[in-house]
XYZ file of C-alpha atoms in Angstrom:
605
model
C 17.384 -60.219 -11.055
C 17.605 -56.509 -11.918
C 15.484 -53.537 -9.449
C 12.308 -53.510 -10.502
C 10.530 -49.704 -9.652
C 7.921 -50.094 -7.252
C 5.499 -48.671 -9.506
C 6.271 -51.425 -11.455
C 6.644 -54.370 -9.188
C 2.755 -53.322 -7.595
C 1.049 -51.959 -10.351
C -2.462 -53.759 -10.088
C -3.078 -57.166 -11.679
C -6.874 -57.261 -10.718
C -9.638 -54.708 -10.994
C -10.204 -54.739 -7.097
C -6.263 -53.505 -6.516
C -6.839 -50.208 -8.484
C -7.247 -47.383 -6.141
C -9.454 -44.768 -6.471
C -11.339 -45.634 -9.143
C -13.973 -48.177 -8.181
C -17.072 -46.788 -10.196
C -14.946 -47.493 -13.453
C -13.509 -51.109 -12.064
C -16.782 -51.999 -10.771
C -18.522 -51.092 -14.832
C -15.526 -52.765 -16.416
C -16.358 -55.911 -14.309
C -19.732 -55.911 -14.754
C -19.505 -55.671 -18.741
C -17.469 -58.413 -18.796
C -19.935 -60.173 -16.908
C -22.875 -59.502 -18.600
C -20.950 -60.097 -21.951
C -22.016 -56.598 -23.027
C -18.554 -55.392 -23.807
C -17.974 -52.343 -26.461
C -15.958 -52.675 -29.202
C -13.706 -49.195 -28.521
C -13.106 -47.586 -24.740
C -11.349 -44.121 -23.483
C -9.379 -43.937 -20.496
C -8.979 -40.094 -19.682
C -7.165 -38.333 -16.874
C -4.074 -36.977 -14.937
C -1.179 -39.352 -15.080
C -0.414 -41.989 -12.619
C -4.323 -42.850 -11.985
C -4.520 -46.090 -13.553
C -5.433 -45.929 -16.788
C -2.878 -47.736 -18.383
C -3.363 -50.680 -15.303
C -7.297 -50.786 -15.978
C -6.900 -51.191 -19.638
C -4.182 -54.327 -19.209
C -6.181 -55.920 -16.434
C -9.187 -55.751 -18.820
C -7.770 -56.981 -21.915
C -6.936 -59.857 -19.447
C -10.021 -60.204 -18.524
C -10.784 -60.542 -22.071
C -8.880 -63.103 -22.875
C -9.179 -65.080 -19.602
C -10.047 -68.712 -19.523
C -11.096 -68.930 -16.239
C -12.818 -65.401 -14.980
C -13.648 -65.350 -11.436
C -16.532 -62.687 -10.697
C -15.353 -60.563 -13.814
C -11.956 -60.505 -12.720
C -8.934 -62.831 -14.504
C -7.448 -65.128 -12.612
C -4.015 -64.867 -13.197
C -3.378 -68.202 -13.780
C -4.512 -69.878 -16.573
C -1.772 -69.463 -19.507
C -3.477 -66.338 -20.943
C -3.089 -64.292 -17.802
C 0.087 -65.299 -17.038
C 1.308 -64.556 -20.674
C -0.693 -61.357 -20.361
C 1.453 -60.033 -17.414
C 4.911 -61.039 -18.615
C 3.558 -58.877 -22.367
C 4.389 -62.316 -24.526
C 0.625 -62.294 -25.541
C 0.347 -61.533 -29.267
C -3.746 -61.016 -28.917
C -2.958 -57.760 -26.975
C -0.969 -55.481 -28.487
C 0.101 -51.633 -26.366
C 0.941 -48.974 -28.769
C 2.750 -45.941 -27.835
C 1.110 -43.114 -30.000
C 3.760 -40.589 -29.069
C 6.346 -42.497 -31.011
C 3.638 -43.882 -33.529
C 1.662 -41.246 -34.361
C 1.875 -41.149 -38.162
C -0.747 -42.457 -40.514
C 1.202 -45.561 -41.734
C 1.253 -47.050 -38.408
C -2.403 -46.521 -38.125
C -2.930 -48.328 -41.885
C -0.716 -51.546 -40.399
C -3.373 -51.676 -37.485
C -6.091 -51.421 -39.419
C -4.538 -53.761 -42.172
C -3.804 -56.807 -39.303
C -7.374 -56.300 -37.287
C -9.322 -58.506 -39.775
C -7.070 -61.393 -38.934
C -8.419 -63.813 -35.958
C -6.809 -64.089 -32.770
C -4.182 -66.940 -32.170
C -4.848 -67.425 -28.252
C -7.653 -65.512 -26.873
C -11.229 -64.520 -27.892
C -10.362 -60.892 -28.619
C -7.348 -59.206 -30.099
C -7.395 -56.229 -27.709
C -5.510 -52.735 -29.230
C -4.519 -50.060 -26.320
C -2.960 -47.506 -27.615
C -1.715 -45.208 -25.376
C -1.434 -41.082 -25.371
C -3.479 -41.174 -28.042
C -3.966 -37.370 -28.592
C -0.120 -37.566 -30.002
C -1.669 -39.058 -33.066
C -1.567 -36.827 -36.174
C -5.106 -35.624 -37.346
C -4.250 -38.115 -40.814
C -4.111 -40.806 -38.424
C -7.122 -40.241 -36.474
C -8.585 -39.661 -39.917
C -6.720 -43.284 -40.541
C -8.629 -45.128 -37.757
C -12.078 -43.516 -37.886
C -13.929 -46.067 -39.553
C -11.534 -49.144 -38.171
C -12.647 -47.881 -35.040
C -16.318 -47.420 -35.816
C -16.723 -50.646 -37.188
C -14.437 -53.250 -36.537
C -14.830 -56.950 -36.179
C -16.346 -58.316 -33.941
C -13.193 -60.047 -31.997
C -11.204 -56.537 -32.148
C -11.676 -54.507 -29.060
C -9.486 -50.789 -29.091
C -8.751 -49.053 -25.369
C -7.223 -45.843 -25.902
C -5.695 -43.917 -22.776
C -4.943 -39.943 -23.408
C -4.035 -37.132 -20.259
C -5.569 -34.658 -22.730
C -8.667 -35.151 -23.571
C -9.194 -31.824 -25.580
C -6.699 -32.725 -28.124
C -8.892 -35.754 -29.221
C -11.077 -35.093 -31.861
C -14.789 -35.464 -31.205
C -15.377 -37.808 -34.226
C -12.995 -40.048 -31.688
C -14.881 -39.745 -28.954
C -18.332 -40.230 -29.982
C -16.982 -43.670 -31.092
C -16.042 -44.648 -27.887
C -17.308 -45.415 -24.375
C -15.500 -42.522 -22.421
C -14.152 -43.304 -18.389
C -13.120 -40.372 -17.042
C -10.024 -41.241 -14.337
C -10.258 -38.698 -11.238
C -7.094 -37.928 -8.871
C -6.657 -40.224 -6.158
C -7.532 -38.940 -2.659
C -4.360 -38.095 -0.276
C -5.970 -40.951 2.247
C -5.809 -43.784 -0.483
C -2.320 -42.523 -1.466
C -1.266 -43.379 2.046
C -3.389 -46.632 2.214
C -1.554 -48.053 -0.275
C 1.995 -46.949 0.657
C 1.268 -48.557 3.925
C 0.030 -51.428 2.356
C 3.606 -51.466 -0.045
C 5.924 -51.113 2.745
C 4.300 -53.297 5.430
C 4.718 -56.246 2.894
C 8.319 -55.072 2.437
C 8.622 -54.909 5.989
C 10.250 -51.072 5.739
C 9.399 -49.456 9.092
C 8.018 -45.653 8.399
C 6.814 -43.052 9.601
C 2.931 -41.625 9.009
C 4.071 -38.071 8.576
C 6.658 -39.006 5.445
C 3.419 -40.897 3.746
C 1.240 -37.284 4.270
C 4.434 -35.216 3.043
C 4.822 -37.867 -0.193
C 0.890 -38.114 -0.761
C 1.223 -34.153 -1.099
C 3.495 -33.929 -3.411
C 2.057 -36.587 -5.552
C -1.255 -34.261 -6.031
C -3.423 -37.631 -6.695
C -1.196 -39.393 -8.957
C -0.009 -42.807 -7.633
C 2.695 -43.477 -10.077
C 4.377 -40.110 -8.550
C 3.826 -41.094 -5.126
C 5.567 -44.571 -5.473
C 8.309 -43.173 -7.326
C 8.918 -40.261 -4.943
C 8.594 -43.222 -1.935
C 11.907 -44.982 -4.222
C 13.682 -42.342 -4.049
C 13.307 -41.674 -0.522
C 14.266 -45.601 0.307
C 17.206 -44.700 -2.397
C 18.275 -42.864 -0.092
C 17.530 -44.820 3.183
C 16.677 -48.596 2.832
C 16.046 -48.813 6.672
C 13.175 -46.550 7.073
C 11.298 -44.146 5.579
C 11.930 -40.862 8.074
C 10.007 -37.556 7.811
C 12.959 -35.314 7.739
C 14.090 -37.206 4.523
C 10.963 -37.007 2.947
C 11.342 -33.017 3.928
C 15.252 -33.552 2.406
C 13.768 -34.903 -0.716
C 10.753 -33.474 -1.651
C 11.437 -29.570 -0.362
C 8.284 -29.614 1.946
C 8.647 -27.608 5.264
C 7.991 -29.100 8.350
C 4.224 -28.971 9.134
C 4.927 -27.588 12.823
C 7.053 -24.353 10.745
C 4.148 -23.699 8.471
C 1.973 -23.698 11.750
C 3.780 -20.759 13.006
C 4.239 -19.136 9.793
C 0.732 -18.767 9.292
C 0.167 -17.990 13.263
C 2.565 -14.778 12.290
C 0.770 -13.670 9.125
C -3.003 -13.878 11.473
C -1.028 -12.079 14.129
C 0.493 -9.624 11.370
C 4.309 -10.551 12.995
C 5.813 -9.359 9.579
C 9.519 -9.770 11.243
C 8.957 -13.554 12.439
C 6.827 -14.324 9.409
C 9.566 -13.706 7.016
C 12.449 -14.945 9.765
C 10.656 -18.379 9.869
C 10.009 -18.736 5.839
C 13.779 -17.697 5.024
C 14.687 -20.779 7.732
C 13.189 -23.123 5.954
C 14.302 -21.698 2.409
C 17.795 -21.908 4.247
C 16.764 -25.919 5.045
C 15.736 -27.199 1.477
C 12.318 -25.735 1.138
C 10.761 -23.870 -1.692
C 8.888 -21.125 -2.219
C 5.844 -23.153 -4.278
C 5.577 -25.614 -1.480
C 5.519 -23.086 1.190
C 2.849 -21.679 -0.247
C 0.895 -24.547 -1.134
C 1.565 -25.452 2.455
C 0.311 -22.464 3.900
C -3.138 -22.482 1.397
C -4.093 -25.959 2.804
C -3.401 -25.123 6.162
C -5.426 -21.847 6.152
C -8.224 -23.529 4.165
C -7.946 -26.426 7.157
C -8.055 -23.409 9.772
C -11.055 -21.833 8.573
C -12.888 -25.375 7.973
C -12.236 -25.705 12.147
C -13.341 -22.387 12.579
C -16.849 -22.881 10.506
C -17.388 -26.463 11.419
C -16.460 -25.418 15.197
C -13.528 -27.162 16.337
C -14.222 -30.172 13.954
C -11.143 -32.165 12.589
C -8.405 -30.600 14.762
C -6.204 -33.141 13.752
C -4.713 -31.530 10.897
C -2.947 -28.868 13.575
C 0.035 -29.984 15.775
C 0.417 -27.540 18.362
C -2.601 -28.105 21.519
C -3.673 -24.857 21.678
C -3.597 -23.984 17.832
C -8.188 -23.309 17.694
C -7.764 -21.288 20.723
C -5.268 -18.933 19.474
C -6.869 -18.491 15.892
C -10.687 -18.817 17.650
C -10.794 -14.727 17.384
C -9.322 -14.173 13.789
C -12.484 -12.897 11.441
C -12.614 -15.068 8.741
C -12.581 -12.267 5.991
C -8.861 -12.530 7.229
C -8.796 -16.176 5.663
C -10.124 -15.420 2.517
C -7.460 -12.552 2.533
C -4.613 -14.756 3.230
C -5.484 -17.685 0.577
C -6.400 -15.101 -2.404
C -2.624 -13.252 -1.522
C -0.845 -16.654 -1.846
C -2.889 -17.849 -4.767
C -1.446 -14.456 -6.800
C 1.960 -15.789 -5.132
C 1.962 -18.825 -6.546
C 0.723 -17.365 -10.172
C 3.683 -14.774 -9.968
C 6.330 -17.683 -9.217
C 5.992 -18.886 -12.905
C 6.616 -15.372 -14.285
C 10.263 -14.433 -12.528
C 13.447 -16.901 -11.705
C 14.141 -15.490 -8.409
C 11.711 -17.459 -6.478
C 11.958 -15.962 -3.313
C 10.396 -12.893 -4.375
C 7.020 -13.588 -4.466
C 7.115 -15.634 -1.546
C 8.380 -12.422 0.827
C 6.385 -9.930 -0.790
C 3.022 -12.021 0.221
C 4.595 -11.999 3.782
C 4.804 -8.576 4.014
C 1.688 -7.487 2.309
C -0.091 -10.453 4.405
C 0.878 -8.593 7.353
C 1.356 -4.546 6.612
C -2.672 -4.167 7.284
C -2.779 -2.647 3.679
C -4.863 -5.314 2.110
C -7.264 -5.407 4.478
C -7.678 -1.386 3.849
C -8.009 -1.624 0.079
C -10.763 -4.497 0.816
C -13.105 -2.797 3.305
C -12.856 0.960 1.783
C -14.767 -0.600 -1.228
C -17.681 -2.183 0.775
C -17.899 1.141 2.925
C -19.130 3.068 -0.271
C -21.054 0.214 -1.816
C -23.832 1.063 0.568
C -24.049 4.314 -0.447
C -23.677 4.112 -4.120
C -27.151 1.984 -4.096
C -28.705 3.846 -1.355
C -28.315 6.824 -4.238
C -29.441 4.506 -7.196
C -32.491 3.343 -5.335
C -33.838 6.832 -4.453
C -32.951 8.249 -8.033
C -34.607 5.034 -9.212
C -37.882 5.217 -7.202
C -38.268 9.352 -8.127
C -38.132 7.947 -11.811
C -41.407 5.322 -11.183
C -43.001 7.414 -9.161
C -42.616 10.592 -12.552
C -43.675 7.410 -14.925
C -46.729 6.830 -12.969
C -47.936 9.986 -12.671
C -47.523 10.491 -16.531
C -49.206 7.173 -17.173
C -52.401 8.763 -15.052
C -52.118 11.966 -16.791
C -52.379 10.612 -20.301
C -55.502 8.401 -19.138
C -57.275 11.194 -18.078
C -56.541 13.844 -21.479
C -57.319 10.392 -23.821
C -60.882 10.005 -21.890
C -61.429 14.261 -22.438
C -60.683 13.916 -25.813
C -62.622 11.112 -27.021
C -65.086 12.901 -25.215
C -64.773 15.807 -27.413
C -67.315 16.188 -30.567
C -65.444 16.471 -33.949
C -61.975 15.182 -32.968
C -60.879 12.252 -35.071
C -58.950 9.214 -34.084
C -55.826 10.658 -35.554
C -56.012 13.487 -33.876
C -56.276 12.294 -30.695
C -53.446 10.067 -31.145
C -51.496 13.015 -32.256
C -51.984 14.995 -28.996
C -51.375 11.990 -27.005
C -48.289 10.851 -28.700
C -46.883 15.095 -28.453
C -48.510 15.279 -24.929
C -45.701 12.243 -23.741
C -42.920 13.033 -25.868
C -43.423 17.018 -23.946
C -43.607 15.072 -20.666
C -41.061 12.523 -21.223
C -38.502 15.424 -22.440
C -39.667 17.217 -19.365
C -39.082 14.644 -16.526
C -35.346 13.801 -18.655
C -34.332 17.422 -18.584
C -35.183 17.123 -14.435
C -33.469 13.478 -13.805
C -30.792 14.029 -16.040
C -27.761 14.756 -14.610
C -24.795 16.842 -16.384
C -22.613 15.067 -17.864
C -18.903 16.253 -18.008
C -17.684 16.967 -21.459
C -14.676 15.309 -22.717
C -12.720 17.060 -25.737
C -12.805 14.101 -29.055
C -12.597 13.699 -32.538
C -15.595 11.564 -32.029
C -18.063 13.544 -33.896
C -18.783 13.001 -37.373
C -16.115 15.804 -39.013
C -17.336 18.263 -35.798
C -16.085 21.812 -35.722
C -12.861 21.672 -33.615
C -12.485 18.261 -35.924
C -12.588 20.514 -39.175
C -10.475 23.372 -37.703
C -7.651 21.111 -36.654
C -8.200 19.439 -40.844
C -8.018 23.263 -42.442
C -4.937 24.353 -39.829
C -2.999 21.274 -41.578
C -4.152 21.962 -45.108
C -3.099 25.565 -44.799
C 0.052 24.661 -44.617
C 0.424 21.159 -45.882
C 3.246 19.936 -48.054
C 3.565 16.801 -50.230
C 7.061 16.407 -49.131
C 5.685 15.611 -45.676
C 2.846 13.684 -47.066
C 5.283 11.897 -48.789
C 7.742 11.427 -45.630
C 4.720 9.548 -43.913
C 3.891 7.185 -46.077
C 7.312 6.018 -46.838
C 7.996 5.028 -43.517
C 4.596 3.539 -42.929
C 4.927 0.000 -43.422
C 7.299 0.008 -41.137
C 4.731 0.947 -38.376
C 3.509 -2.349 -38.923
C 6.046 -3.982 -37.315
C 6.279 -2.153 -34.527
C 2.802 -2.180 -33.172
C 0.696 -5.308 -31.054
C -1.639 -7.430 -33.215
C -4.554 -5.207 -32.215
C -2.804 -1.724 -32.410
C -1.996 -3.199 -36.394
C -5.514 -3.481 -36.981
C -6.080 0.236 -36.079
C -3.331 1.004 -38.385
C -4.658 -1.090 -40.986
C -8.157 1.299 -41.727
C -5.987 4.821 -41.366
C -4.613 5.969 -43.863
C -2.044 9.665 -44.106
C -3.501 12.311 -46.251
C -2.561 15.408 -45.831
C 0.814 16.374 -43.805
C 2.146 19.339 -42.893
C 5.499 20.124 -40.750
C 3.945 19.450 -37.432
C 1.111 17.889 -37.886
C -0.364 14.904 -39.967
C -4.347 14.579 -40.969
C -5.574 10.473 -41.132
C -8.583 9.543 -42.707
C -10.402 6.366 -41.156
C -12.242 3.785 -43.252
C -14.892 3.130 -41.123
C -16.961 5.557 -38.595
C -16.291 3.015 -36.016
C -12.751 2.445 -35.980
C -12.620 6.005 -36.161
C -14.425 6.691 -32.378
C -12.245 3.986 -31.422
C -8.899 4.983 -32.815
C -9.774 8.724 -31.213
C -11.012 6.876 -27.675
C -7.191 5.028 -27.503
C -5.003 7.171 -26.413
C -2.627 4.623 -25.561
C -2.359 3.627 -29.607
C -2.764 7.469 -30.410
C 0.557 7.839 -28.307
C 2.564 5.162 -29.448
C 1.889 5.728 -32.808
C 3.004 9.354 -32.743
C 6.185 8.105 -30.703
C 6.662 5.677 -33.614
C 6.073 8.157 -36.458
C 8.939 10.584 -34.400
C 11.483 7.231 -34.361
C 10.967 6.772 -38.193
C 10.977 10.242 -39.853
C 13.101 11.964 -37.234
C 10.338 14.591 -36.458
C 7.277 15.076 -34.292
C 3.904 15.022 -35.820
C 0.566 15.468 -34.214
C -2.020 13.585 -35.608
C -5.432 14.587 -36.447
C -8.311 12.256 -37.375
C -11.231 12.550 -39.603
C -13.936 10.030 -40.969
C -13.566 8.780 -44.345
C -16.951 9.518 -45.400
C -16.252 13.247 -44.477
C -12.551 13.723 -45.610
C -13.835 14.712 -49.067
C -16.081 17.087 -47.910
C -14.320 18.761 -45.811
C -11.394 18.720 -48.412
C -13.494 21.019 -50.894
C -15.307 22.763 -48.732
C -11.319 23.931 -47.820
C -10.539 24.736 -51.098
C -13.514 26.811 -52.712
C -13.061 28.845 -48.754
C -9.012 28.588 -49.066
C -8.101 29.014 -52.717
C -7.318 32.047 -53.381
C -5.734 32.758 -50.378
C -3.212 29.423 -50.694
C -2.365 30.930 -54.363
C -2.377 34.294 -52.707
C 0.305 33.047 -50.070
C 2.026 31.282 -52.839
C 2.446 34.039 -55.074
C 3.731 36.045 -52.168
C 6.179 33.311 -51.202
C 7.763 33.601 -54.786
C 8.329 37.200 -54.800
C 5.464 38.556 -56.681
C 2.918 41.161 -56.522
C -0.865 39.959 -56.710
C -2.182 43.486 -57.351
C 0.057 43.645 -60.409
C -1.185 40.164 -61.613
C -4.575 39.297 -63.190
C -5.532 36.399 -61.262
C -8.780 37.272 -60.152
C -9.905 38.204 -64.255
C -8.073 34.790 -65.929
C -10.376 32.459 -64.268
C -8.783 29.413 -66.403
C -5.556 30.495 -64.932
C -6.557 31.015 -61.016
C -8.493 27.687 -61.781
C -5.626 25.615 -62.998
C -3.453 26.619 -60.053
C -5.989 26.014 -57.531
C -5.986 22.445 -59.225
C -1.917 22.365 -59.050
C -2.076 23.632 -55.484
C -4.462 20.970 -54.814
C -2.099 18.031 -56.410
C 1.168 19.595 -53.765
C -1.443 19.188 -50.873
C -3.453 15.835 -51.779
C -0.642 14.160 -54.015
C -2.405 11.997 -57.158
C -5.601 11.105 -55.113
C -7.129 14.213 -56.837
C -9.633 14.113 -59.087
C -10.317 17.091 -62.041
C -14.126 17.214 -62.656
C -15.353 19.982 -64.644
C-alpha cells in the first residue's frame, strides 16, 4: 500500500479525537442528540484546526445507523463508506476550483432529490470565500431554505471575504489555534503508537513552528522522520525547521539585558552560520523575554521554560521597562524583515540598538518633561477658574445693583451685563493669552503680502508663459501621489510670468491646505522645472478673490502696463494722445488684459 501522510492516516474519525476544540465537538454532539440540527453550519479559522475533520465526522454522524452518545460508530456500512469517501449522501466541494455560478445551479438543481443511503444528503463545501459573488448570489435562497433532508457545512480561513447575507444564514463555529501543549499531546500520542522513540524538546521546537495549526505540525513531524525513521532528535528538528537551540537564545538574550553588543551579535551570526533564521531568532527571543518577565512578575513562577540553573538570579535585577524595550525593538524587527531581502539586517541592527543604551535614552527623556509640561497646564489651568469665578461673582453683584436701580429696563440691564462680560472676558484673554509666533502664509483670504506677490506677477505676466504652464499640465498628473493629484485637481494656472506663476484655488479650503503643504508646494515646483525647462515660483490665491484682485490690478495698473508697453515699442507717450482718446486707452487696456489673462476675460461695458 502506498505512504499515507500522517495528517492523513490520524486525522480524527470521532468528535472526542479533535484537539482543541471541545466547546464546538461537545455542541455538534449535543445537536445531534437532541435532534435539533440546523439546516446550514460555518466552520471558520486558521488552517490545520479541524474544520474540515469536524464537518466529515458530523456528516457521519448524520448519516449513522447506530450513534453512540452523539458520536458515529464507525461501523455500521454508512460510517465505514463515509471514511473511505464512496458515500454519495455526502458530497465535499472544493470552492477554489468550483467557484463559478454554474456549479452552484447543479447543487442547487440535485438538493431536491432524496438521499439513496442516509437520512441527510450533507453538502461541505470547502474555502468557501473562493466562491464568486454570482455564486453566493446562486446559493442564497438554496441555502436559506432547503429541504428538509439537505444539510450545507461550509469551512472558509477567511471569514471577511464571506458575505454577510451568508452568514446570517448559518450557525457560525469559530475554530481557535490549538495550544502548543495539545500540539505535543498528540504528537506523543502519534509516535508512541508508531513506536518512534523522540525526544520532548523536537515536539516544543515542531509545536512552535506550527503556530496552532495541527495539520503543519504533523507534516513538519514527516518530514523530520523523512529524514530519520529511527528517532525524532532535537538537532534535526533545529536542521529542519531553522529554530536555534533554546540554550543559544538563552544567552543571546542574557547579552542584550547585559548590553554585551560584541557577544550578542557573535552568538546570533553562529547560529545564522548553523541553519537558523533571522524570523525565528526573533520570534525566539520575544517568547523568551515575554517568559522572563512573566518569572520576574509572578516571582520565580514557571522556571521551567529556562535551561540554565541560575538563569532568575542573573536577570532578578534587570528593570522591567528593559523588557518592554527589548520585545517592542524585535517586534519592529520582525515588521522590517518583510520589507528588505537581506535578512540579516534587521536582525543585527536590533542587536546593536538593543544594547548601545540609546533606546533607553530616547524613552526616559520623554517622561522626564511630561511632568513638567502638566505641572505648567495645571497652574495655567487653575489661574483660568479661579479669573472665571471671580467674574461670575462680579456680574452677580452689578445684575442685583441694577435691578435695583429705578427706571432701568430689562433690556438695558441685559445690555450692560452682556458688555460688562464680553469687557471682562476680553480682559482676562488679553492676560492668559500667550503670543503666538507668526508664521509667513498665503492663508488669508487674498491678504496683503498675498496681493503683492498677485500684482508683482501681473506686472510682468506674459501669455506665452501662461500658455507654457498649461500645456504641460496634464502631465503633472502623472507624476504626483493620489492625494497630491487631488490638490492639483482644484488649482488651476492663471497668470504666469518668467519666474513666477499665480494659481487660483477652487475652494477656500483646499487653498489653506495647498499653502500649509509644503511638501506638495515643493514637488510641484520641482515638477513644473522638469516639464517646461524653467523655474517658477508659485503663488496662490482664493478663487473667490482672484477676480477681485484681478481688477482692482488693472483700474491701479493700466496705464502704467500701456505706459511700459508703449515704451517697450519705441514710442513717445508725451507725443501720443492716450490719456484724451479714452476709447483708444480703453481698448488697449482690454488687449493688454487678453496677453495677461488669455480668453478667460470678459468685456462688460
Amino acid at each position: 500500500m502506498a505512504y499515507q501522510a500522517l495528517y492523513r492516516k490520524w486525522r480524527p474519525r470521532t468528535f472526542d479525537s479533535v484537539v482543541g476544540q471541545e466547546d464546538i465537538t461537545n455542541t455538534l454532539k449535543n445537536a445531534i442528540k437532541r435532534g435539533t440540527v440546523s439546516h446550514a453550519f460555518l466552520f471558520s479559522g486558521p488552517r490545520g484546526t479541524g474544520k474540515t475533520s469536524c464537518a466529515k465526522i458530523f456528516a457521519k454522524a448524520l448519516n449513522c445507523t447506530n450513534l453512540q452518545d452523539g458520536e458515529p460508530c464507525n461501523e455500521c456500512a454508512n460510517c465505514l463508506a463515509a471514511d473511505k469517501g464512496a458515500m454519495s449522501d455526502i458530497m465535499e466541494i472544493d470552492a477554489a476550483s468550483n467557484n463559478g455560478v454554474d456549479e452552484i445551479r447543479e447543487i442547487r438543481d440535485k438538493v431536491k432529490y432524496a438521499p439513496t443511503q442516509g437520512k441527510y444528503k450533507v453538502y461541505i463545501i470547502d474555502e468557501v470565500h473562493m466562491l464568486s459573488i454570482g455564486a453566493f448570489n446562486a446559493l442564497l435562497k438554496t441555502l436559506e431554505e432547503p429541504p428538509e433532508h439537505v444539510v450545507f457545512i461550509l469551512a472558509t480561513t477567511e471569514l471577511q471575504k464571506v458575505p454577510a447575507t451568508i452568514i446570517s444564514r448559518t450557525q457560525r463555529y469559530n475554530f481557535k489555534r490549538i495550544a502548543q501543549t495539545d500540539l505535543e499531546e498528540r504528537m506523543k500520542y502519534i509516535l508512541d503508537q508508531e513506536q518512534i522513540k523522540y525526544e520532548d524538546k523536537a515536539l516544543a521546537v515542531i509545536a512552535q513552528v506550527a503556530d496552532g495549526g495541527m495539520r503543519d505540525a504533523l507534516s513538519i513531524l514527516d518530514q523530520l522522520l523523512s529524514y530519520e525513521k529511527d528517532a525524532v532528535n532535537y538537532d534535526d528538528a533545529l536542521q529542519i525547521t531553522g529554530f536555534a537551540a533554546k540554550e543559544k537564545i538563552e544567552e543571546i538574550l542574557l547579552a542584550l539585558l547585559e548590553k554585551d553588543t560584541a557577544k550578542a551579535l557573535t552568538l546570533a551570526q553562529v547560529e545564522l552560520k548553523n541553519g537558523a533564521t533571522s524570523k525565528n531568532i526573533l520570534d525566539e527571543l520575544i517568547d523568551m523575554a515575554t517568559n522572563a518577565l512573566m518569572v520576574v512578575k509572578a516571582e520565580g513562577q514557571n522556571e521551567s521554560n529556562f535551561l540554565s540553573a541560575d538563569f532568575i538570579q542573573k536577570i532578578g535585577s534587570v528593570p522591567t521597562q528593559r523588557y518592554f524595550q527589548l520585545i517592542t525593538a524585535a517586534n519592529t524587527a520582525l515588521n522590517d524583515l518583510r520589507y528588505t531581502n537581506q535578512q540579516q539586517i534587521p536582525l543585527e541592527v536590533f542587536l546593536v540598538a538593543s544594547t548601545s543604551g540609546e533606546q533607553e535614552a530616547e524613552a526616559s527623556a520623554p517622561a522626564a518633561s511630561v511632568p513638567a509640561l502638566a505641572d505648567d497646564k495645571s497652574v495655567d489651568l487653575q489661574a483660568e477658574i479661579t479669573a472665571l469665578k471671580k467674574q461670575v461673582v462680579d456680574l452677580t453683584e452689578k445684575f442685583s445693583n441694577l435691578s435695583k436701580q429705578p427706571g432701568k429696563t430689562n433690556r438695558d440691564q441685559v445690555y450692560h451685563i452682556d458688555s460688562a462680560a464680553k469687557s471682562k472676558s476680553q480682559a482676562s484673554h488679553t492676560v492668559t493669552e500667550k503670543p503666538k509666533k507668526k508664521r509667513v502664509r498665503n492663508t488669508d483670504h487674498a491678504n496683503e503680502q498675498n496681493r503683492k506677490q498677485v500684482y508683482h506677477v501681473l506686472e510682468n505676466a506674459t501669455k506665452k508663459d501662461l500658455l507654457a504652464l498649461k500645456d504641460i499640465w496634464p502631465d503633472l498628473q502623472s507624476v504626483l501621489s493620489v492625494s497630491q493629484r487631488a490638490l492639483l485637481d482644484v488649482l488651476q494656472p492663471v497668470a504666469a510670468s518668467s519666474d513666477q506663476v499665480v494659481m487660483k484655488c477652487k475652494y477656500t479650503l483646499w487653498f489653506e491646505n495647498a499653502s500649509a503643504d509644503d511638501n506638495f508646494l515643493t514637488k510641484l515646483t520641482s515638477e513644473i522645472a522638469k516639464f517646461t525647462q524653467h523655474d517658477y515660483e508659485i503663488v496662490l490665491v482664493p478663487d473667490e478673490d482672484w477676480l477681485k484682485v484681478r481688477k482692482d490690478f488693472l483700474q491701479t495698473h493700466g496705464k502704467d502696463l500701456l505706459a511700459k508697453k508703449k515704451d517697450h515699442a519705441g514710442q513717445e507717450p508725451a507725443s501720443e494722445p492716450v490719456v484724451s482718446d479714452k476709447q483708444t486707452a480703453s481698448d488697449e487696456v482690454v488687449q493688454k488684459a487678453k496677453d495677461l489673462f488669455g480668453d478667460v476675460v470678459n468685456i462688460k461695458d
